[in-house]
Amino acid sequence: MKKCIQHAITLALCAVGIAALAQTPPTAGQAKRFPQITLEQIAPEGQALAKEIIQISSVGLGGPYNIMFRSPVYADRMKKLLDYLRFNTSLPTRLNEFAILIQGYEWKSQVEWYAHYPLALKAGLPQSVADDLKQGIRPRNMAADEEVVYELCMTLMKSHEVSDALFNKAKKVLSDQQIVDLVAVSGTYVTVAMLLAIGQEMPPEGKPLPFPPH
């Protein structure tokens, strides 16, 4: 009984913290910081890239792409990086999406979580692991490789360094390339979260916010 009460209190405190830090939508009636770009507004040299993005993105040219296209060369380079990190990385998709969710949670990024939560579950990440993460508690019942991904990502975010013990633990389940790709996808999705934050980008209209602000 005592453990149940403590767990309930922990969840309540986490919920308060999540709400306080959640990326908030624009005030009602406020114009978007970066008006939604359309295919017609994109220069001819960017049309092929834009059409590619529309085909693969759950938010089309919205979300981070709406911000990225303000810097066309950057958008092109970033798209190539994202293609590698999402579709050609050495990490199993389950772990890759888990790493993205960790950054989405850390930044309370509405769009990042909205877009990648279903992808993580589809890739085989247990829903209980994702849901625990969203509640702000260390996920229970993680597989050994999921535990390593969680500990590496959280340690780098919080401590900005990795101990020998944790590095050696990671080496038991991940190759050198996988460790590098894990760090790369984590850092890239911090950038994505920052772009979303500066533009106050939100999920499509009518979709609930993963991290409701209060």
Coordinates of N, CA and C in Angstrom, one line a residue:
M1 N 0.8 -1.2 0.0 CA 0.0 0.0 0.0 C 0.9 1.3 0.0
K2 N 1.9 1.2 0.9 CA 2.8 2.4 1.0 C 3.5 2.6 -0.4
K3 N 3.9 1.6 -1.1 CA 4.6 1.7 -2.3 C 3.7 2.3 -3.4
C4 N 2.4 1.9 -3.3 CA 1.4 2.4 -4.3 C 1.2 3.9 -4.1
I5 N 1.1 4.3 -2.8 CA 1.0 5.7 -2.6 C 2.2 6.5 -3.0
Q6 N 3.4 6.0 -2.8 CA 4.6 6.7 -3.2 C 4.6 6.8 -4.7
H7 N 4.2 5.7 -5.4 CA 4.2 5.7 -6.9 C 3.2 6.8 -7.4
A8 N 2.1 6.9 -6.8 CA 1.0 7.8 -7.2 C 1.5 9.3 -7.0
I9 N 2.2 9.5 -5.9 CA 2.8 10.8 -5.6 C 3.9 11.2 -6.6
T10 N 4.7 10.2 -6.9 CA 5.8 10.4 -8.0 C 5.1 10.8 -9.3
L11 N 4.1 10.1 -9.7 CA 3.4 10.4 -11.0 C 2.8 11.7 -11.0
A12 N 2.2 12.1 -9.9 CA 1.6 13.4 -9.8 C 2.6 14.5 -9.9
L13 N 3.8 14.4 -9.2 CA 4.8 15.4 -9.3 C 5.4 15.5 -10.7
C14 N 5.6 14.3 -11.3 CA 6.1 14.3 -12.7 C 5.1 15.0 -13.6
A15 N 3.8 14.8 -13.4 CA 2.8 15.4 -14.3 C 2.9 16.9 -14.2
V16 N 3.1 17.4 -12.9 CA 3.2 18.9 -12.7 C 4.4 19.4 -13.5
G17 N 5.5 18.7 -13.3 CA 6.8 19.1 -14.0 C 6.6 19.1 -15.5
I18 N 6.0 18.1 -16.1 CA 5.8 18.0 -17.5 C 5.0 19.1 -18.0
A19 N 3.9 19.4 -17.3 CA 3.0 20.5 -17.7 C 3.7 21.9 -17.7
A20 N 4.6 22.0 -16.7 CA 5.3 23.3 -16.6 C 6.3 23.5 -17.7
L21 N 6.8 22.5 -18.2 CA 7.9 22.6 -19.2 C 7.4 22.4 -20.6
A22 N 6.2 22.0 -20.8 CA 5.7 21.6 -22.1 C 5.8 22.8 -23.1
Q23 N 6.2 22.5 -24.4 CA 6.2 23.5 -25.4 C 4.7 23.9 -25.6
T24 N 4.5 25.2 -25.5 CA 3.1 25.7 -25.5 C 2.7 26.3 -26.9
P25 N 1.4 26.1 -27.3 CA 1.0 26.6 -28.6 C 0.9 28.2 -28.6
P26 N 0.8 28.8 -29.7 CA 0.6 30.2 -29.8 C -0.7 30.6 -29.1
T27 N -0.7 31.8 -28.6 CA -2.0 32.4 -28.0 C -3.1 32.4 -29.1
A28 N -4.3 32.1 -28.7 CA -5.4 32.1 -29.6 C -5.5 33.4 -30.4
G29 N -5.5 33.3 -31.7 CA -5.6 34.5 -32.6 C -4.2 35.1 -32.9
Q30 N -3.2 34.5 -32.3 CA -1.8 35.0 -32.6 C -1.4 34.4 -34.0
A31 N -0.8 35.3 -34.8 CA -0.2 34.8 -36.1 C 1.0 33.8 -35.8
K32 N 1.1 32.9 -36.7 CA 2.3 32.0 -36.6 C 3.6 32.7 -36.7
R33 N 4.6 32.4 -36.0 CA 5.9 33.0 -36.1 C 6.5 32.8 -37.5
F34 N 6.3 31.6 -38.0 CA 6.7 31.3 -39.4 C 5.4 30.8 -40.1
P35 N 4.8 31.7 -40.9 CA 3.6 31.2 -41.6 C 3.8 29.9 -42.3
Q36 N 2.8 29.1 -42.4 CA 2.9 27.8 -43.0 C 3.3 27.9 -44.5
I37 N 4.4 27.3 -44.8 CA 4.9 27.4 -46.2 C 4.1 26.4 -47.0
T38 N 3.9 26.7 -48.3 CA 3.2 25.8 -49.2 C 4.1 25.4 -50.3
L39 N 3.7 24.3 -51.0 CA 4.5 23.8 -52.1 C 4.7 24.9 -53.2
E40 N 3.7 25.7 -53.4 CA 3.7 26.7 -54.4 C 4.7 27.8 -54.1
Q41 N 5.0 28.0 -52.8 CA 5.9 29.1 -52.4 C 7.3 28.7 -52.5
I42 N 7.6 27.4 -52.6 CA 9.0 26.9 -52.6 C 9.6 27.1 -54.0
A43 N 10.8 27.6 -54.0 CA 11.5 27.8 -55.3 C 11.6 26.5 -56.1
P44 N 11.7 26.6 -57.5 CA 11.7 25.4 -58.3 C 12.8 24.4 -57.9
E45 N 14.0 24.9 -57.5 CA 15.1 24.0 -57.1 C 14.8 23.3 -55.8
G46 N 13.8 23.7 -55.0 CA 13.4 23.0 -53.8 C 12.2 22.1 -53.9
Q47 N 11.6 22.1 -55.1 CA 10.3 21.4 -55.3 C 10.4 19.9 -55.1
A48 N 11.5 19.3 -55.7 CA 11.7 17.9 -55.5 C 11.9 17.5 -54.1
L49 N 12.6 18.2 -53.3 CA 12.8 18.0 -51.9 C 11.5 18.1 -51.2
A50 N 10.7 19.1 -51.4 CA 9.5 19.3 -50.8 C 8.5 18.2 -51.0
K51 N 8.4 17.7 -52.3 CA 7.5 16.6 -52.6 C 8.0 15.3 -51.9
E52 N 9.3 15.1 -51.8 CA 9.8 14.0 -51.0 C 9.4 14.0 -49.6
I53 N 9.5 15.2 -49.0 CA 9.1 15.3 -47.6 C 7.6 15.1 -47.4
I54 N 6.8 15.6 -48.3 CA 5.3 15.4 -48.2 C 5.0 13.9 -48.2
Q55 N 5.8 13.1 -48.9 CA 5.5 11.7 -49.1 C 5.8 10.9 -47.8
I56 N 6.8 11.4 -47.0 CA 7.3 10.6 -45.9 C 6.9 11.1 -44.5
S57 N 6.5 12.4 -44.5 CA 6.3 13.1 -43.2 C 4.9 13.0 -42.8
S58 N 4.7 12.7 -41.5 CA 3.3 12.7 -40.9 C 2.7 14.1 -40.8
V59 N 3.5 15.1 -40.9 CA 3.1 16.5 -40.8 C 3.3 17.2 -42.1
G60 N 3.6 16.5 -43.2 CA 3.8 17.2 -44.4 C 4.9 18.2 -44.4
L61 N 4.6 19.4 -44.9 CA 5.6 20.5 -44.8 C 5.4 21.3 -43.5
G62 N 4.6 20.8 -42.6 CA 4.5 21.4 -41.3 C 5.6 21.0 -40.4
G63 N 5.5 21.2 -39.1 CA 6.5 20.8 -38.1 C 7.8 21.4 -38.4
P64 N 8.9 20.7 -38.3 CA 10.2 21.2 -38.4 C 10.5 21.7 -39.9
Y65 N 9.9 21.0 -40.8 CA 10.1 21.4 -42.2 C 9.7 22.8 -42.6
N66 N 8.6 23.2 -41.9 CA 8.1 24.6 -42.1 C 9.2 25.6 -41.7
I67 N 10.0 25.3 -40.7 CA 11.0 26.1 -40.2 C 12.3 26.0 -41.1
M68 N 12.6 24.7 -41.4 CA 13.8 24.4 -42.2 C 13.9 25.1 -43.5
F69 N 12.7 25.2 -44.2 CA 12.7 25.7 -45.5 C 12.9 27.2 -45.6
R70 N 13.0 27.9 -44.4 CA 13.5 29.3 -44.4 C 15.0 29.3 -44.8
S71 N 15.7 28.2 -44.6 CA 17.1 28.2 -45.0 C 17.2 27.0 -46.0
P72 N 17.0 27.2 -47.3 CA 16.8 26.1 -48.2 C 18.0 25.1 -48.3
V73 N 19.2 25.7 -48.2 CA 20.4 24.8 -48.3 C 20.5 23.9 -47.0
Y74 N 20.2 24.5 -45.9 CA 20.2 23.8 -44.6 C 19.1 22.7 -44.7
A75 N 17.9 23.0 -45.2 CA 16.8 22.1 -45.3 C 17.3 20.8 -46.1
D76 N 18.0 21.1 -47.2 CA 18.4 20.0 -48.1 C 19.4 19.1 -47.3
R77 N 20.4 19.7 -46.7 CA 21.4 19.0 -45.9 C 20.8 18.2 -44.8
M78 N 19.9 18.9 -44.0 CA 19.3 18.2 -42.9 C 18.4 17.1 -43.3
K79 N 17.7 17.2 -44.4 CA 16.9 16.1 -45.0 C 17.8 14.9 -45.2
K80 N 19.0 15.1 -45.8 CA 19.9 14.0 -46.1 C 20.3 13.3 -44.8
L81 N 20.6 14.1 -43.8 CA 21.0 13.6 -42.5 C 19.9 12.8 -41.9
L82 N 18.7 13.3 -41.9 CA 17.5 12.6 -41.4 C 17.3 11.3 -42.1
D83 N 17.5 11.3 -43.4 CA 17.3 10.1 -44.2 C 18.2 9.0 -43.7
Y84 N 19.5 9.4 -43.4 CA 20.4 8.4 -42.8 C 20.0 7.9 -41.5
L85 N 19.7 8.9 -40.6 CA 19.4 8.6 -39.2 C 18.1 7.9 -39.0
R86 N 17.2 8.0 -39.9 CA 15.9 7.3 -39.7 C 15.8 6.0 -40.5
F87 N 16.4 6.0 -41.7 CA 16.2 4.9 -42.6 C 17.4 4.0 -42.9
N88 N 18.6 4.5 -42.6 CA 19.8 3.7 -42.9 C 20.8 3.6 -41.7
T89 N 20.4 4.0 -40.5 CA 21.2 3.9 -39.4 C 21.5 2.4 -39.0
S90 N 22.6 2.3 -38.3 CA 23.0 0.9 -37.9 C 22.2 0.4 -36.7
L91 N 21.5 1.4 -36.0 CA 20.6 1.0 -34.9 C 19.3 0.3 -35.3
P92 N 18.9 -0.7 -34.6 CA 17.5 -1.2 -34.9 C 16.5 -0.1 -34.8
T93 N 15.5 -0.1 -35.6 CA 14.5 1.0 -35.6 C 13.9 1.2 -34.2
R94 N 13.6 0.1 -33.5 CA 13.0 0.1 -32.1 C 13.9 1.0 -31.2
L95 N 15.2 0.9 -31.3 CA 16.1 1.7 -30.4 C 16.2 3.1 -30.9
N96 N 16.3 3.2 -32.2 CA 16.4 4.5 -32.8 C 15.2 5.4 -32.5
E97 N 14.0 4.8 -32.6 CA 12.8 5.6 -32.2 C 12.7 5.9 -30.7
F98 N 13.2 4.9 -29.9 CA 13.2 5.2 -28.5 C 14.1 6.4 -28.2
A99 N 15.3 6.5 -28.8 CA 16.2 7.6 -28.6 C 15.5 8.9 -29.0
I100 N 14.7 8.9 -30.1 CA 14.0 10.1 -30.5 C 12.9 10.5 -29.5
L101 N 12.2 9.5 -29.0 CA 11.2 9.7 -28.0 C 11.8 10.3 -26.7
I102 N 13.0 9.9 -26.4 CA 13.7 10.4 -25.2 C 13.9 11.9 -25.3
Q103 N 14.4 12.3 -26.5 CA 14.6 13.7 -26.7 C 13.3 14.5 -26.8
G104 N 12.3 13.8 -27.4 CA 10.9 14.4 -27.4 C 10.4 14.7 -26.0
Y105 N 10.6 13.7 -25.1 CA 10.2 13.8 -23.7 C 11.0 14.9 -23.0
E106 N 12.3 14.9 -23.2 CA 13.2 15.9 -22.5 C 12.8 17.3 -22.9
W107 N 12.5 17.5 -24.2 CA 12.1 18.8 -24.7 C 10.6 19.1 -24.6
K108 N 9.8 18.1 -24.1 CA 8.4 18.2 -24.1 C 7.9 18.7 -25.4
S109 N 8.5 18.1 -26.5 CA 8.2 18.6 -27.9 C 6.9 17.9 -28.4
Q110 N 5.9 18.8 -28.5 CA 4.6 18.2 -28.9 C 4.6 17.5 -30.2
V111 N 5.2 18.1 -31.2 CA 5.3 17.5 -32.6 C 6.2 16.2 -32.6
E112 N 7.3 16.3 -31.9 CA 8.2 15.2 -31.9 C 7.6 14.0 -31.3
W113 N 6.9 14.1 -30.2 CA 6.2 13.0 -29.6 C 5.0 12.5 -30.4
Y114 N 4.2 13.5 -30.9 CA 3.1 13.1 -31.7 C 3.5 12.3 -32.9
A115 N 4.6 12.7 -33.6 CA 5.0 12.0 -34.8 C 5.7 10.7 -34.5
H116 N 6.5 10.6 -33.4 CA 7.3 9.4 -33.3 C 6.8 8.4 -32.3
Y117 N 5.8 8.7 -31.5 CA 5.3 7.7 -30.5 C 4.7 6.5 -31.3
P118 N 3.8 6.7 -32.3 CA 3.3 5.6 -33.1 C 4.4 4.8 -33.8
L119 N 5.4 5.6 -34.3 CA 6.5 4.9 -35.0 C 7.3 4.0 -34.1
A120 N 7.5 4.4 -32.9 CA 8.2 3.6 -31.9 C 7.5 2.4 -31.6
L121 N 6.2 2.5 -31.4 CA 5.4 1.3 -31.0 C 5.3 0.3 -32.2
K122 N 5.2 0.9 -33.4 CA 5.2 0.1 -34.6 C 6.5 -0.7 -34.8
A123 N 7.6 -0.1 -34.4 CA 8.9 -0.7 -34.5 C 9.2 -1.7 -33.4
G124 N 8.3 -1.8 -32.4 CA 8.4 -2.9 -31.4 C 8.8 -2.4 -30.0
L125 N 8.9 -1.1 -29.8 CA 9.1 -0.6 -28.4 C 7.9 -0.9 -27.6
P126 N 8.0 -1.5 -26.5 CA 6.8 -1.8 -25.6 C 6.1 -0.5 -25.3
Q127 N 4.8 -0.5 -25.4 CA 4.0 0.7 -25.0 C 4.2 1.1 -23.6
S128 N 4.4 0.1 -22.7 CA 4.6 0.5 -21.3 C 5.9 1.3 -21.1
V129 N 6.9 1.0 -21.9 CA 8.2 1.7 -21.8 C 8.0 3.1 -22.3
A130 N 7.3 3.3 -23.4 CA 7.1 4.7 -23.9 C 6.2 5.5 -22.9
D131 N 5.2 4.8 -22.4 CA 4.3 5.5 -21.5 C 4.9 5.9 -20.2
D132 N 5.8 5.0 -19.7 CA 6.5 5.4 -18.4 C 7.4 6.6 -18.7
L133 N 8.1 6.6 -19.8 CA 9.0 7.7 -20.2 C 8.1 9.0 -20.2
K134 N 7.0 9.0 -20.8 CA 6.1 10.1 -21.0 C 5.7 10.7 -19.6
Q135 N 5.5 9.7 -18.6 CA 5.1 10.1 -17.3 C 6.3 10.7 -16.5
G136 N 7.5 10.6 -17.0 CA 8.6 11.1 -16.3 C 9.3 10.2 -15.3
I137 N 9.0 8.9 -15.5 CA 9.7 7.9 -14.6 C 10.5 7.0 -15.4
R138 N 11.5 6.4 -14.8 CA 12.4 5.5 -15.5 C 11.6 4.3 -16.0
P139 N 11.6 4.0 -17.3 CA 10.7 2.9 -17.8 C 11.1 1.6 -17.1
R140 N 10.0 0.9 -16.7 CA 10.2 -0.4 -16.1 C 10.2 -1.5 -17.2
N141 N 10.8 -2.6 -16.9 CA 10.8 -3.8 -17.8 C 11.4 -3.5 -19.2
M142 N 12.5 -2.7 -19.2 CA 13.2 -2.5 -20.4 C 14.1 -3.7 -20.8
A143 N 14.2 -3.9 -22.1 CA 15.2 -4.9 -22.5 C 16.6 -4.4 -22.3
A144 N 17.6 -5.2 -22.3 CA 19.0 -4.8 -22.0 C 19.4 -3.7 -22.9
D145 N 19.1 -3.8 -24.2 CA 19.6 -2.7 -25.1 C 18.8 -1.4 -25.0
E146 N 17.5 -1.6 -24.6 CA 16.7 -0.4 -24.3 C 17.2 0.4 -23.1
E147 N 17.6 -0.4 -22.1 CA 18.2 0.2 -20.9 C 19.4 1.0 -21.2
V148 N 20.3 0.4 -22.0 CA 21.5 1.1 -22.4 C 21.2 2.4 -23.2
V149 N 20.3 2.4 -24.1 CA 19.9 3.6 -24.9 C 19.4 4.6 -23.9
Y150 N 18.5 4.2 -23.0 CA 17.9 5.2 -22.0 C 19.0 5.8 -21.2
E151 N 19.9 5.0 -20.6 CA 20.9 5.5 -19.7 C 21.9 6.4 -20.4
L152 N 22.3 6.0 -21.6 CA 23.3 6.8 -22.4 C 22.6 8.2 -22.7
C153 N 21.4 8.1 -23.3 CA 20.8 9.4 -23.7 C 20.5 10.3 -22.5
M154 N 20.0 9.7 -21.4 CA 19.7 10.6 -20.2 C 21.0 11.1 -19.5
T155 N 22.0 10.3 -19.5 CA 23.3 10.7 -18.9 C 23.9 11.8 -19.7
L156 N 24.0 11.7 -21.0 CA 24.5 12.7 -21.8 C 23.7 14.0 -21.7
M157 N 22.4 13.9 -21.6 CA 21.6 15.1 -21.4 C 21.8 15.8 -20.1
K158 N 21.9 15.0 -19.0 CA 22.0 15.5 -17.7 C 23.4 15.8 -17.2
S159 N 24.3 14.9 -17.5 CA 25.7 15.1 -17.0 C 26.7 15.6 -18.0
H160 N 26.4 15.4 -19.3 CA 27.3 15.9 -20.4 C 28.6 15.1 -20.4
E161 N 28.5 13.9 -19.8 CA 29.7 12.9 -19.9 C 29.1 11.5 -19.7
V162 N 30.0 10.5 -20.0 CA 29.6 9.1 -19.8 C 30.7 8.5 -19.0
S163 N 30.4 7.8 -17.9 CA 31.4 7.1 -17.1 C 31.9 5.9 -17.9
D164 N 33.1 5.4 -17.5 CA 33.7 4.2 -18.1 C 32.7 3.0 -17.9
A165 N 32.1 2.9 -16.7 CA 31.2 1.8 -16.4 C 30.0 1.8 -17.4
L166 N 29.4 3.0 -17.6 CA 28.3 3.0 -18.5 C 28.7 2.7 -20.0
F167 N 29.9 3.3 -20.4 CA 30.4 3.0 -21.7 C 30.7 1.5 -21.9
N168 N 31.3 0.9 -20.9 CA 31.5 -0.5 -21.1 C 30.3 -1.4 -21.1
K169 N 29.3 -0.9 -20.4 CA 27.9 -1.6 -20.4 C 27.3 -1.4 -21.8
A170 N 27.5 -0.3 -22.4 CA 26.9 0.0 -23.7 C 27.6 -0.9 -24.7
K171 N 28.9 -1.1 -24.6 CA 29.7 -1.9 -25.5 C 29.3 -3.3 -25.6
K172 N 28.7 -3.8 -24.5 CA 28.2 -5.2 -24.4 C 27.0 -5.5 -25.3
V173 N 26.3 -4.4 -25.7 CA 25.1 -4.6 -26.5 C 25.1 -3.8 -27.8
L174 N 25.9 -2.8 -27.9 CA 26.0 -2.0 -29.1 C 27.4 -2.0 -29.7
S175 N 27.5 -1.9 -31.0 CA 28.7 -1.8 -31.7 C 29.2 -0.3 -31.6
D176 N 30.5 -0.1 -32.0 CA 31.0 1.2 -32.1 C 30.1 2.1 -33.0
Q177 N 29.8 1.6 -34.1 CA 29.0 2.4 -35.1 C 27.6 2.7 -34.5
Q178 N 27.0 1.7 -33.8 CA 25.7 1.9 -33.2 C 25.7 3.0 -32.1
I179 N 26.8 3.0 -31.3 CA 27.0 4.1 -30.3 C 27.0 5.4 -30.9
V180 N 27.8 5.5 -32.0 CA 28.0 6.8 -32.7 C 26.6 7.2 -33.3
D181 N 25.9 6.3 -33.9 CA 24.7 6.6 -34.5 C 23.6 7.0 -33.5
L182 N 23.7 6.4 -32.3 CA 22.8 6.8 -31.2 C 23.0 8.2 -30.8
V183 N 24.3 8.6 -30.6 CA 24.6 10.0 -30.2 C 24.1 10.9 -31.3
A184 N 24.4 10.5 -32.6 CA 24.0 11.4 -33.7 C 22.5 11.6 -33.8
V185 N 21.7 10.6 -33.7 CA 20.3 10.8 -33.8 C 19.7 11.6 -32.6
S186 N 20.3 11.4 -31.4 CA 19.9 12.1 -30.2 C 20.2 13.6 -30.4
G187 N 21.4 14.0 -30.8 CA 21.7 15.4 -31.0 C 20.9 16.0 -32.2
T188 N 20.7 15.3 -33.2 CA 19.9 15.8 -34.3 C 18.5 16.1 -33.9
Y189 N 17.9 15.2 -33.1 CA 16.5 15.5 -32.6 C 16.4 16.5 -31.5
V190 N 17.5 16.9 -30.9 CA 17.5 18.1 -30.1 C 17.4 19.3 -31.0
T191 N 18.1 19.3 -32.1 CA 18.0 20.4 -33.0 C 16.6 20.5 -33.6
V192 N 16.0 19.4 -33.9 CA 14.6 19.4 -34.4 C 13.7 20.0 -33.3
A193 N 13.9 19.5 -32.1 CA 13.0 20.1 -31.0 C 13.2 21.6 -30.8
M194 N 14.4 22.0 -31.0 CA 14.7 23.5 -30.9 C 14.0 24.3 -32.0
L195 N 14.1 23.7 -33.2 CA 13.4 24.3 -34.4 C 11.9 24.4 -34.1
L196 N 11.3 23.3 -33.6 CA 9.9 23.3 -33.3 C 9.5 24.3 -32.2
A197 N 10.4 24.4 -31.3 CA 10.1 25.4 -30.2 C 10.2 26.8 -30.6
I198 N 11.2 27.2 -31.4 CA 11.3 28.6 -31.9 C 10.1 28.9 -32.8
G199 N 9.6 28.0 -33.5 CA 8.4 28.2 -34.4 C 7.1 28.0 -33.7
Q200 N 7.1 27.5 -32.5 CA 5.8 27.2 -31.8 C 5.0 26.2 -32.6
E201 N 5.6 25.3 -33.3 CA 4.9 24.3 -34.1 C 4.2 23.3 -33.3
M202 N 3.0 22.9 -33.7 CA 2.1 22.0 -32.9 C 1.6 20.9 -33.8
P203 N 1.1 19.8 -33.3 CA 0.5 18.8 -34.1 C -0.6 19.3 -34.9
P204 N -1.1 18.6 -35.9 CA -2.2 19.0 -36.8 C -3.4 19.5 -36.0
E205 N -4.1 20.4 -36.5 CA -5.3 20.9 -35.8 C -6.3 19.8 -35.4
G206 N -6.8 19.8 -34.2 CA -7.7 18.8 -33.8 C -7.1 17.6 -33.1
K207 N -5.7 17.5 -33.2 CA -5.0 16.4 -32.5 C -4.7 16.9 -31.1
P208 N -4.8 16.0 -30.1 CA -4.5 16.4 -28.7 C -3.0 16.6 -28.5
L209 N -2.6 17.5 -27.6 CA -1.2 17.7 -27.3 C -0.7 16.6 -26.4
P210 N 0.4 16.0 -26.8 CA 0.9 14.9 -25.9 C 1.3 15.4 -24.5
F211 N 1.7 16.7 -24.4 CA 2.1 17.3 -23.1 C 1.2 18.5 -22.9
P212 N 0.0 18.3 -22.4 CA -0.9 19.5 -22.2 C -0.4 20.5 -21.3
P213 N -0.2 21.8 -21.7 CA 0.2 22.8 -20.8 C -0.9 23.2 -19.9
H214 N -0.6 23.7 -18.7 CA -1.7 24.2 -17.8 C -1.4 25.6 -17.4

